[in-house]
Amino acid sequence: IRYPDNTVFENLDWTIEANQHWQLSGPNGSGKTCLLSLITGDHPQCYVNDIKVFGFQRGTGESIWQIKQYIGYVSTALQWEYRVSIGLRNVIISGFYDSIGLYNKSTDMQKAIADQWLALLGMSDRADEPFNGLSYGEQRLLLIARAMVKHPPLLILDEPCLGLDDMNRQVVLALIERICTASETAVLYVNHRSEDRIRGIDHHLALG
């Protein structure tokens, strides 16, 4: 990936296999976010590089939404964007549609799956509470549940502990560990804190 005055990285050969968990680390500016945007199709240079995602060769006519249906994504940027005042259950259900807010009529099956995630998070009695009334750490947990609700083959967690205190960080890390050990979703965990290791993530790509 090159810009007029900078080469972010070159000759990178990297494959994530099914149900394989990776930690992606590196200092700020090392290209972590750039690499994620190549995977999700949000980077303009994804079509001029040799990139294959879920069997799709980038630039062969696939739509960005065809790619995104296979990916669950959580970041602090998403948390800032998710400013709609809807209930916790509906936030999780919105993950089926990759939407910020819920604009489709939910099915009984979707509600049941969302309620299972609320139970896992210990929030069963708060299903109708507004999302913007949660603490910062609770919002992060709910967005992880939203990303997982469609059972994606790949879950991308971009700095999921950024901005959290020690207690909330440990809760988030425990949830990620559970996903790694108890689901068939491959996890790509992005961070720059070497101490935030997660059991079950045994592959590591370091940039910078």
PDB file of C-alpha atoms in Angstrom:
ATOM      1  CA  ILE A   1       0.000   0.000   0.000  1.00  0.00           C
ATOM      2  CA  ARG A   2       1.631   3.221  -1.168  1.00  0.00           C
ATOM      3  CA  TYR A   3       0.851   6.905  -0.983  1.00  0.00           C
ATOM      4  CA  PRO A   4       2.852   9.603  -2.773  1.00  0.00           C
ATOM      5  CA  ASP A   5       5.074  10.240   0.244  1.00  0.00           C
ATOM      6  CA  ASN A   6       4.766   6.976   2.163  1.00  0.00           C
ATOM      7  CA  THR A   7       4.699   3.191   1.814  1.00  0.00           C
ATOM      8  CA  VAL A   8       2.560   1.691   4.569  1.00  0.00           C
ATOM      9  CA  PHE A   9       3.562  -1.915   3.860  1.00  0.00           C
ATOM     10  CA  GLU A  10       4.545  -4.072   0.895  1.00  0.00           C
ATOM     11  CA  ASN A  11       5.007  -7.751   0.051  1.00  0.00           C
ATOM     12  CA  LEU A  12       2.594  -8.748   2.818  1.00  0.00           C
ATOM     13  CA  ASP A  13       1.497 -12.375   2.434  1.00  0.00           C
ATOM     14  CA  TRP A  14      -1.138 -13.207   5.051  1.00  0.00           C
ATOM     15  CA  THR A  15      -3.940 -15.754   5.260  1.00  0.00           C
ATOM     16  CA  ILE A  16      -6.584 -16.180   7.962  1.00  0.00           C
ATOM     17  CA  GLU A  17      -7.988 -19.698   7.870  1.00  0.00           C
ATOM     18  CA  ALA A  18     -11.471 -20.641   9.054  1.00  0.00           C
ATOM     19  CA  ASN A  19     -11.853 -20.628  12.850  1.00  0.00           C
ATOM     20  CA  GLN A  20      -8.313 -19.278  13.248  1.00  0.00           C
ATOM     21  CA  HIS A  21      -7.710 -16.514  15.774  1.00  0.00           C
ATOM     22  CA  TRP A  22      -5.184 -13.728  15.203  1.00  0.00           C
ATOM     23  CA  GLN A  23      -3.823 -10.794  17.135  1.00  0.00           C
ATOM     24  CA  LEU A  24      -2.769  -7.850  14.989  1.00  0.00           C
ATOM     25  CA  SER A  25      -0.509  -5.419  16.792  1.00  0.00           C
ATOM     26  CA  GLY A  26       1.721  -2.464  16.079  1.00  0.00           C
ATOM     27  CA  PRO A  27       2.261   1.145  17.099  1.00  0.00           C
ATOM     28  CA  ASN A  28      -0.002   3.930  15.904  1.00  0.00           C
ATOM     29  CA  GLY A  29       0.690   4.627  12.251  1.00  0.00           C
ATOM     30  CA  SER A  30       1.952   1.115  11.496  1.00  0.00           C
ATOM     31  CA  GLY A  31      -0.944   0.341   9.155  1.00  0.00           C
ATOM     32  CA  LYS A  32      -3.345  -1.653  11.342  1.00  0.00           C
ATOM     33  CA  THR A  33      -6.432   0.342  10.371  1.00  0.00           C
ATOM     34  CA  CYS A  34      -5.317   0.406   6.743  1.00  0.00           C
ATOM     35  CA  LEU A  35      -5.052  -3.386   6.713  1.00  0.00           C
ATOM     36  CA  LEU A  36      -8.514  -3.757   8.234  1.00  0.00           C
ATOM     37  CA  SER A  37     -10.022  -1.482   5.594  1.00  0.00           C
ATOM     38  CA  LEU A  38      -8.461  -3.663   2.891  1.00  0.00           C
ATOM     39  CA  ILE A  39     -10.251  -6.678   4.365  1.00  0.00           C
ATOM     40  CA  THR A  40     -13.621  -4.944   4.687  1.00  0.00           C
ATOM     41  CA  GLY A  41     -13.379  -3.304   1.260  1.00  0.00           C
ATOM     42  CA  ASP A  42     -13.378   0.252   2.580  1.00  0.00           C
ATOM     43  CA  HIS A  43      -9.893   1.119   1.245  1.00  0.00           C
ATOM     44  CA  PRO A  44      -9.647   2.437  -2.351  1.00  0.00           C
ATOM     45  CA  GLN A  45      -6.480   0.406  -3.007  1.00  0.00           C
ATOM     46  CA  CYS A  46      -8.127  -2.923  -2.181  1.00  0.00           C
ATOM     47  CA  TYR A  47      -8.920  -3.311  -5.884  1.00  0.00           C
ATOM     48  CA  VAL A  48      -5.340  -2.864  -7.121  1.00  0.00           C
ATOM     49  CA  ASN A  49      -3.833  -5.455  -4.777  1.00  0.00           C
ATOM     50  CA  ASP A  50      -4.081  -9.242  -4.834  1.00  0.00           C
ATOM     51  CA  ILE A  51      -6.690  -9.720  -2.100  1.00  0.00           C
ATOM     52  CA  LYS A  52      -9.123 -12.591  -1.736  1.00  0.00           C
ATOM     53  CA  VAL A  53     -11.817 -12.453   0.964  1.00  0.00           C
ATOM     54  CA  PHE A  54     -14.172 -15.417   1.548  1.00  0.00           C
ATOM     55  CA  GLY A  55     -13.444 -16.698  -1.947  1.00  0.00           C
ATOM     56  CA  PHE A  56     -14.043 -13.337  -3.615  1.00  0.00           C
ATOM     57  CA  GLN A  57     -11.103 -11.944  -5.577  1.00  0.00           C
ATOM     58  CA  ARG A  58     -11.308  -8.210  -4.976  1.00  0.00           C
ATOM     59  CA  GLY A  59     -12.123  -6.282  -8.122  1.00  0.00           C
ATOM     60  CA  THR A  60     -14.052  -9.061  -9.878  1.00  0.00           C
ATOM     61  CA  GLY A  61     -17.511  -7.583  -9.465  1.00  0.00           C
ATOM     62  CA  GLU A  62     -18.381  -8.410  -5.874  1.00  0.00           C
ATOM     63  CA  SER A  63     -20.185  -5.741  -3.870  1.00  0.00           C
ATOM     64  CA  ILE A  64     -18.954  -4.381  -0.566  1.00  0.00           C
ATOM     65  CA  TRP A  65     -22.139  -5.725   1.043  1.00  0.00           C
ATOM     66  CA  GLN A  66     -21.380  -9.243  -0.182  1.00  0.00           C
ATOM     67  CA  ILE A  67     -18.150  -9.048   1.800  1.00  0.00           C
ATOM     68  CA  LYS A  68     -19.605  -7.377   4.883  1.00  0.00           C
ATOM     69  CA  GLN A  69     -22.248 -10.061   5.394  1.00  0.00           C
ATOM     70  CA  TYR A  70     -19.415 -12.397   6.399  1.00  0.00           C
ATOM     71  CA  ILE A  71     -17.835  -9.963   8.862  1.00  0.00           C
ATOM     72  CA  GLY A  72     -18.729  -8.727  12.327  1.00  0.00           C
ATOM     73  CA  TYR A  73     -16.971  -5.478  13.197  1.00  0.00           C
ATOM     74  CA  VAL A  74     -16.466  -3.512  16.408  1.00  0.00           C
ATOM     75  CA  SER A  75     -14.475  -0.319  16.891  1.00  0.00           C
ATOM     76  CA  THR A  76     -14.526   2.841  18.957  1.00  0.00           C
ATOM     77  CA  ALA A  77     -15.527   4.710  15.790  1.00  0.00           C
ATOM     78  CA  LEU A  78     -18.630   2.520  15.494  1.00  0.00           C
ATOM     79  CA  GLN A  79     -19.459   3.222  19.120  1.00  0.00           C
ATOM     80  CA  TRP A  80     -19.295   6.966  18.494  1.00  0.00           C
ATOM     81  CA  GLU A  81     -21.470   6.597  15.391  1.00  0.00           C
ATOM     82  CA  TYR A  82     -24.088   4.491  17.169  1.00  0.00           C
ATOM     83  CA  ARG A  83     -25.967   7.419  18.667  1.00  0.00           C
ATOM     84  CA  VAL A  84     -29.542   6.334  18.022  1.00  0.00           C
ATOM     85  CA  SER A  85     -31.711   5.918  21.095  1.00  0.00           C
ATOM     86  CA  ILE A  86     -33.115   2.398  20.758  1.00  0.00           C
ATOM     87  CA  GLY A  87     -33.420  -0.483  23.196  1.00  0.00           C
ATOM     88  CA  LEU A  88     -30.645  -2.971  23.885  1.00  0.00           C
ATOM     89  CA  ARG A  89     -32.446  -5.868  22.205  1.00  0.00           C
ATOM     90  CA  ASN A  90     -32.897  -3.841  19.029  1.00  0.00           C
ATOM     91  CA  VAL A  91     -29.248  -2.785  19.022  1.00  0.00           C
ATOM     92  CA  ILE A  92     -28.249  -6.445  18.917  1.00  0.00           C
ATOM     93  CA  ILE A  93     -30.858  -7.239  16.249  1.00  0.00           C
ATOM     94  CA  SER A  94     -29.481  -4.405  14.084  1.00  0.00           C
ATOM     95  CA  GLY A  95     -26.395  -6.583  13.633  1.00  0.00           C
ATOM     96  CA  PHE A  96     -28.403  -8.813  11.295  1.00  0.00           C
ATOM     97  CA  TYR A  97     -28.668  -5.833   8.946  1.00  0.00           C
ATOM     98  CA  ASP A  98     -25.328  -4.083   9.657  1.00  0.00           C
ATOM     99  CA  SER A  99     -27.340  -0.949  10.343  1.00  0.00           C
ATOM    100  CA  ILE A 100     -26.977   1.805  12.912  1.00  0.00           C
ATOM    101  CA  GLY A 101     -30.439   1.675  14.393  1.00  0.00           C
ATOM    102  CA  LEU A 102     -33.142  -0.821  13.466  1.00  0.00           C
ATOM    103  CA  TYR A 103     -35.334  -0.061  10.452  1.00  0.00           C
ATOM    104  CA  ASN A 104     -36.641  -3.556   9.683  1.00  0.00           C
ATOM    105  CA  LYS A 105     -39.332  -5.528  11.457  1.00  0.00           C
ATOM    106  CA  SER A 106     -37.549  -8.116  13.588  1.00  0.00           C
ATOM    107  CA  THR A 107     -38.544 -11.774  13.543  1.00  0.00           C
ATOM    108  CA  ASP A 108     -39.262 -13.935  16.567  1.00  0.00           C
ATOM    109  CA  MET A 109     -36.056 -15.869  15.838  1.00  0.00           C
ATOM    110  CA  GLN A 110     -33.993 -12.668  15.799  1.00  0.00           C
ATOM    111  CA  LYS A 111     -35.528 -11.567  19.088  1.00  0.00           C
ATOM    112  CA  ALA A 112     -34.777 -14.952  20.656  1.00  0.00           C
ATOM    113  CA  ILE A 113     -31.134 -14.850  19.546  1.00  0.00           C
ATOM    114  CA  ALA A 114     -30.766 -11.278  20.819  1.00  0.00           C
ATOM    115  CA  ASP A 115     -32.236 -12.321  24.163  1.00  0.00           C
ATOM    116  CA  GLN A 116     -29.680 -15.132  24.401  1.00  0.00           C
ATOM    117  CA  TRP A 117     -26.900 -12.579  24.049  1.00  0.00           C
ATOM    118  CA  LEU A 118     -28.509 -10.297  26.620  1.00  0.00           C
ATOM    119  CA  ALA A 119     -28.618 -13.244  29.024  1.00  0.00           C
ATOM    120  CA  LEU A 120     -24.938 -13.959  28.389  1.00  0.00           C
ATOM    121  CA  LEU A 121     -24.126 -10.327  29.190  1.00  0.00           C
ATOM    122  CA  GLY A 122     -26.306 -10.337  32.313  1.00  0.00           C
ATOM    123  CA  MET A 123     -28.675  -7.768  30.802  1.00  0.00           C
ATOM    124  CA  SER A 124     -31.859  -9.832  30.349  1.00  0.00           C
ATOM    125  CA  ASP A 125     -33.908  -7.460  32.496  1.00  0.00           C
ATOM    126  CA  ARG A 126     -32.669  -4.417  30.561  1.00  0.00           C
ATOM    127  CA  ALA A 127     -33.755  -5.376  27.034  1.00  0.00           C
ATOM    128  CA  ASP A 128     -35.808  -2.211  26.505  1.00  0.00           C
ATOM    129  CA  GLU A 129     -33.409   0.239  28.140  1.00  0.00           C
ATOM    130  CA  PRO A 130     -31.951   2.836  25.740  1.00  0.00           C
ATOM    131  CA  PHE A 131     -28.471   2.076  24.431  1.00  0.00           C
ATOM    132  CA  ASN A 132     -27.258   5.607  25.098  1.00  0.00           C
ATOM    133  CA  GLY A 133     -28.044   5.125  28.793  1.00  0.00           C
ATOM    134  CA  LEU A 134     -25.410   2.406  29.181  1.00  0.00           C
ATOM    135  CA  SER A 135     -21.934   2.993  30.509  1.00  0.00           C
ATOM    136  CA  TYR A 136     -19.098   3.166  27.978  1.00  0.00           C
ATOM    137  CA  GLY A 137     -17.956  -0.361  28.836  1.00  0.00           C
ATOM    138  CA  GLU A 138     -21.479  -1.794  28.650  1.00  0.00           C
ATOM    139  CA  GLN A 139     -21.953  -0.246  25.220  1.00  0.00           C
ATOM    140  CA  ARG A 140     -18.773  -1.957  24.022  1.00  0.00           C
ATOM    141  CA  LEU A 141     -20.032  -5.340  25.239  1.00  0.00           C
ATOM    142  CA  LEU A 142     -23.362  -4.844  23.495  1.00  0.00           C
ATOM    143  CA  LEU A 143     -21.677  -3.904  20.216  1.00  0.00           C
ATOM    144  CA  ILE A 144     -19.662  -7.125  20.370  1.00  0.00           C
ATOM    145  CA  ALA A 145     -22.926  -9.041  20.791  1.00  0.00           C
ATOM    146  CA  ARG A 146     -24.359  -7.075  17.844  1.00  0.00           C
ATOM    147  CA  ALA A 147     -21.365  -8.072  15.713  1.00  0.00           C
ATOM    148  CA  MET A 148     -21.737 -11.751  16.637  1.00  0.00           C
ATOM    149  CA  VAL A 149     -25.518 -12.062  16.295  1.00  0.00           C
ATOM    150  CA  LYS A 150     -25.353 -13.244  12.660  1.00  0.00           C
ATOM    151  CA  HIS A 151     -22.629 -15.825  13.458  1.00  0.00           C
ATOM    152  CA  PRO A 152     -20.099 -14.255  11.083  1.00  0.00           C
ATOM    153  CA  PRO A 153     -17.156 -16.328   9.826  1.00  0.00           C
ATOM    154  CA  LEU A 154     -14.885 -13.425  10.843  1.00  0.00           C
ATOM    155  CA  LEU A 155     -15.100 -11.032  13.798  1.00  0.00           C
ATOM    156  CA  ILE A 156     -12.857  -7.961  13.607  1.00  0.00           C
ATOM    157  CA  LEU A 157     -12.247  -6.219  16.927  1.00  0.00           C
ATOM    158  CA  ASP A 158     -10.397  -2.954  16.335  1.00  0.00           C
ATOM    159  CA  GLU A 159      -8.907  -1.851  19.663  1.00  0.00           C
ATOM    160  CA  PRO A 160     -11.914  -3.206  21.629  1.00  0.00           C
ATOM    161  CA  CYS A 161     -10.423  -2.158  24.979  1.00  0.00           C
ATOM    162  CA  LEU A 162      -9.518   1.384  23.965  1.00  0.00           C
ATOM    163  CA  GLY A 163     -10.813   3.913  26.495  1.00  0.00           C
ATOM    164  CA  LEU A 164     -11.879   1.313  29.065  1.00  0.00           C
ATOM    165  CA  ASP A 165     -10.801   1.176  32.696  1.00  0.00           C
ATOM    166  CA  ASP A 166      -9.175  -1.987  34.048  1.00  0.00           C
ATOM    167  CA  MET A 167     -12.422  -3.553  35.257  1.00  0.00           C
ATOM    168  CA  ASN A 168     -14.298  -3.059  31.991  1.00  0.00           C
ATOM    169  CA  ARG A 169     -11.258  -4.123  29.990  1.00  0.00           C
ATOM    170  CA  GLN A 170     -11.152  -7.447  31.829  1.00  0.00           C
ATOM    171  CA  VAL A 171     -14.874  -8.012  31.183  1.00  0.00           C
ATOM    172  CA  VAL A 172     -14.446  -7.311  27.465  1.00  0.00           C
ATOM    173  CA  LEU A 173     -11.387  -9.563  27.247  1.00  0.00           C
ATOM    174  CA  ALA A 174     -13.303 -12.356  28.985  1.00  0.00           C
ATOM    175  CA  LEU A 175     -16.126 -12.080  26.441  1.00  0.00           C
ATOM    176  CA  ILE A 176     -13.657 -12.196  23.540  1.00  0.00           C
ATOM    177  CA  GLU A 177     -11.981 -15.247  25.079  1.00  0.00           C
ATOM    178  CA  ARG A 178     -15.346 -16.969  25.304  1.00  0.00           C
ATOM    179  CA  ILE A 179     -16.048 -16.228  21.645  1.00  0.00           C
ATOM    180  CA  CYS A 180     -12.643 -17.655  20.695  1.00  0.00           C
ATOM    181  CA  THR A 181     -13.150 -20.872  22.625  1.00  0.00           C
ATOM    182  CA  ALA A 182     -16.885 -21.483  22.192  1.00  0.00           C
ATOM    183  CA  SER A 183     -17.776 -20.368  18.652  1.00  0.00           C
ATOM    184  CA  GLU A 184     -16.765 -21.174  15.088  1.00  0.00           C
ATOM    185  CA  THR A 185     -16.023 -17.529  14.292  1.00  0.00           C
ATOM    186  CA  ALA A 186     -12.457 -16.570  13.430  1.00  0.00           C
ATOM    187  CA  VAL A 187     -11.350 -13.602  15.541  1.00  0.00           C
ATOM    188  CA  LEU A 188      -9.026 -10.818  14.400  1.00  0.00           C
ATOM    189  CA  TYR A 189      -8.117  -8.909  17.547  1.00  0.00           C
ATOM    190  CA  VAL A 190      -6.335  -5.604  16.992  1.00  0.00           C
ATOM    191  CA  ASN A 191      -4.455  -3.874  19.781  1.00  0.00           C
ATOM    192  CA  HIS A 192      -1.203  -2.245  20.795  1.00  0.00           C
ATOM    193  CA  ARG A 193      -1.096  -3.355  24.448  1.00  0.00           C
ATOM    194  CA  SER A 194       1.110  -6.427  24.697  1.00  0.00           C
ATOM    195  CA  GLU A 195      -0.375  -7.274  28.110  1.00  0.00           C
ATOM    196  CA  ASP A 196      -3.895  -7.683  26.680  1.00  0.00           C
ATOM    197  CA  ARG A 197      -3.352 -11.289  25.640  1.00  0.00           C
ATOM    198  CA  ILE A 198      -6.341 -13.568  25.148  1.00  0.00           C
ATOM    199  CA  ARG A 199      -6.373 -17.308  25.645  1.00  0.00           C
ATOM    200  CA  GLY A 200      -7.262 -19.011  22.388  1.00  0.00           C
ATOM    201  CA  ILE A 201      -5.551 -16.458  20.155  1.00  0.00           C
ATOM    202  CA  ASP A 202      -2.358 -18.207  19.097  1.00  0.00           C
ATOM    203  CA  HIS A 203      -1.437 -16.406  15.862  1.00  0.00           C
ATOM    204  CA  HIS A 204       0.189 -12.982  15.797  1.00  0.00           C
ATOM    205  CA  LEU A 205       0.955 -10.474  13.064  1.00  0.00           C
ATOM    206  CA  ALA A 206       3.068  -7.502  14.166  1.00  0.00           C
ATOM    207  CA  LEU A 207       3.289  -4.383  11.998  1.00  0.00           C
ATOM    208  CA  GLY A 208       5.811  -1.590  12.270  1.00  0.00           C
TER     209      GLY A 208
END
